[in-house]
Amino acid sequence: MSAAKASGASAGPGGAGDLSSQRALSGGLPRRLAAESPAILVIGDVMLDGWWSGTIERLCREAPAPVVDVTSREFAPGGAANTAMNLAALGARVSVAGIIGTDDAGATLRRKLEAAGIDLKHLHSHPDMVTTTKIRISSGGQVMLRIDDSATAVPAAALAALASSVRAAVGHQDAVLVCDYGTGVLAGPVRAALGEALRVAETGVGSVADRPLTVVDAHDPRPWAGLRPDLVTPNAQETARLLDLRLAEGNGRVETVTGHRDALLSSTGARAVVVTLDRDGTVLFAADGTTHRTWARPAAEKQASGAGDTFVAALTLARSAGLPLTASLDLAQAAADVVVHQPGTSVCSTAQLARHLESFADTALSADELVLQVSAHRAHGQRIVLTNGCFDVLHSGHTRYLNQAKQLGDVLVVALNSDDSVRRLKGPGRPINPGADRAAVIAALSCVDYVTIFDTPTASPLIRQIQPDIYAKGGDYTPEMLAETDAVEEYGGRVVILDYVAERSTTAVVQRIRDGAVANPGS
């Protein structure tokens, strides 16, 4: 699929992508994306990460500092180079544009990128450049020290060579991913050359419909606003600097960022902004009004680095291959969740991502198992939200509604109608997908904590057993219309009716599939 189509409205939230996203988080999706093999240029600050570990048994004589006897030395591409490694591991055809030195670190970095099959004809070496290196020294699983080595200035000749190279590199790419860590490699000449190559003037006026998908991952996205990027991905600290404010911890950060969505879109010049909030997942704001949350599945503190690189790589791959924006975001969150469980600077491969998503199969809990889990959460003061439905063919109305439900409390439980129950409700031709498949896809959504399947005419018996703090329902309902309302009110729970998305209907999607029709944007 061309990048123009991927970045256009037809692949956006609610567009034609709804037909392709019914299995958006199934284990087979990473393999299908890898088969697309989009061509992606990564331009930016390539680095070499070192992970040295050893034992500590004494203090040095010169100062009260521990002596680390190094037992292992490992090196991995870092920064923009790690992003490129992730893209290659996920099946993209990757080119890297950047500047390194002719030093040992540069030679090591070049060898590792070449071994991954990455095109390096736009990676320039200069004798007066120092390859940026970050060495972490650890003992007993704890990082004790990080040593950074980088150039104080980037040679003008190297900048000129990279700028010239960028003009040629952009052609025939499905996506261009800018990784700007602020070292000076992407200074004015290079940024201007990229703008010229993308046919976007520095004033932000003028572009062509078939330009590559443009993603900016920068410490400061504002200098890149003239490119009018399709996506920018600031983290919490970068967002705070953009907004000139302090972000509170926890969910307060989401509320603060959401209140400044217009300022973020305006200052970055982007069609969509994805703010990454580490343990709190991500939040998306698009110029068309779309919002979307993901929730991270964090690991215990480990020696992990580069989850943000994995996230932006998976997001760029999915969008350049034509996956809808919200589904791309959930996929990228899943890839980041894989990496945070791995030590060092690591990547998420197609096989790893597929296994991670496939692990959600057969994850539906019985009602008795669910009671035990919910009781543990309630003991920690967490609010339980429950919703139910068939969720036969997943579409953007579902994901929007489930995102809203999650934000009503701390733990979201989704109860699925059994296959027999769906047939009773929808007719003999349904469900399209059996209960195990529906449960696996719903469980893979980052906003969902638990899935269960019920076979009763209504969810009332399950509600009485679980006693959620909030029972959420999406659709054209009032609480009085719901059979479950009495069960909720018996124990003092609350019924919340979420947004009704009239133009999103599973029945309509199924009918379009059976008719062989292609959805129009917004249909």
mmCIF file of C-alpha atoms in Angstrom, residues 11 26 34 63 81 87 101 145 151 160 185 191 194 248 252 257 306 318 335 372 431 440 484 486 498 505 511:
data_model
loop_
_atom_site.group_PDB
_atom_site.id
_atom_site.type_symbol
_atom_site.label_atom_id
_atom_site.label_comp_id
_atom_site.label_asym_id
_atom_site.label_seq_id
_atom_site.Cartn_x
_atom_site.Cartn_y
_atom_site.Cartn_z
ATOM 1 C CA ALA A 11 -6.948 5.030 6.287
ATOM 2 C CA SER A 26 -4.564 -10.594 16.279
ATOM 3 C CA ALA A 34 5.964 -7.470 7.599
ATOM 4 C CA ALA A 63 37.597 8.039 46.634
ATOM 5 C CA ALA A 81 19.828 3.535 14.993
ATOM 6 C CA LEU A 87 11.787 -1.272 11.958
ATOM 7 C CA GLY A 101 32.754 9.313 13.232
ATOM 8 C CA LEU A 145 26.728 4.986 36.079
ATOM 9 C CA ALA A 151 30.816 15.654 19.557
ATOM 10 C CA ALA A 160 26.399 19.542 3.874
ATOM 11 C CA VAL A 185 23.083 16.471 13.306
ATOM 12 C CA ARG A 191 16.091 20.253 8.052
ATOM 13 C CA LEU A 194 14.268 17.511 4.122
ATOM 14 C CA ALA A 248 1.584 15.933 37.540
ATOM 15 C CA GLY A 252 -3.375 13.853 36.234
ATOM 16 C CA VAL A 257 -2.339 17.145 28.354
ATOM 17 C CA GLY A 306 14.618 2.252 24.047
ATOM 18 C CA ALA A 318 1.665 0.209 10.890
ATOM 19 C CA ALA A 335 5.382 -3.656 20.825
ATOM 20 C CA LEU A 372 -11.014 -13.332 42.843
ATOM 21 C CA PRO A 431 -21.243 -14.425 15.272
ATOM 22 C CA ALA A 440 -8.432 -12.653 22.290
ATOM 23 C CA GLU A 484 -29.179 -4.704 34.009
ATOM 24 C CA ASP A 486 -31.908 -3.015 38.618
ATOM 25 C CA LEU A 498 -21.371 6.315 26.937
ATOM 26 C CA SER A 505 -22.457 -0.506 13.297
ATOM 27 C CA GLN A 511 -23.011 -6.286 5.347
#
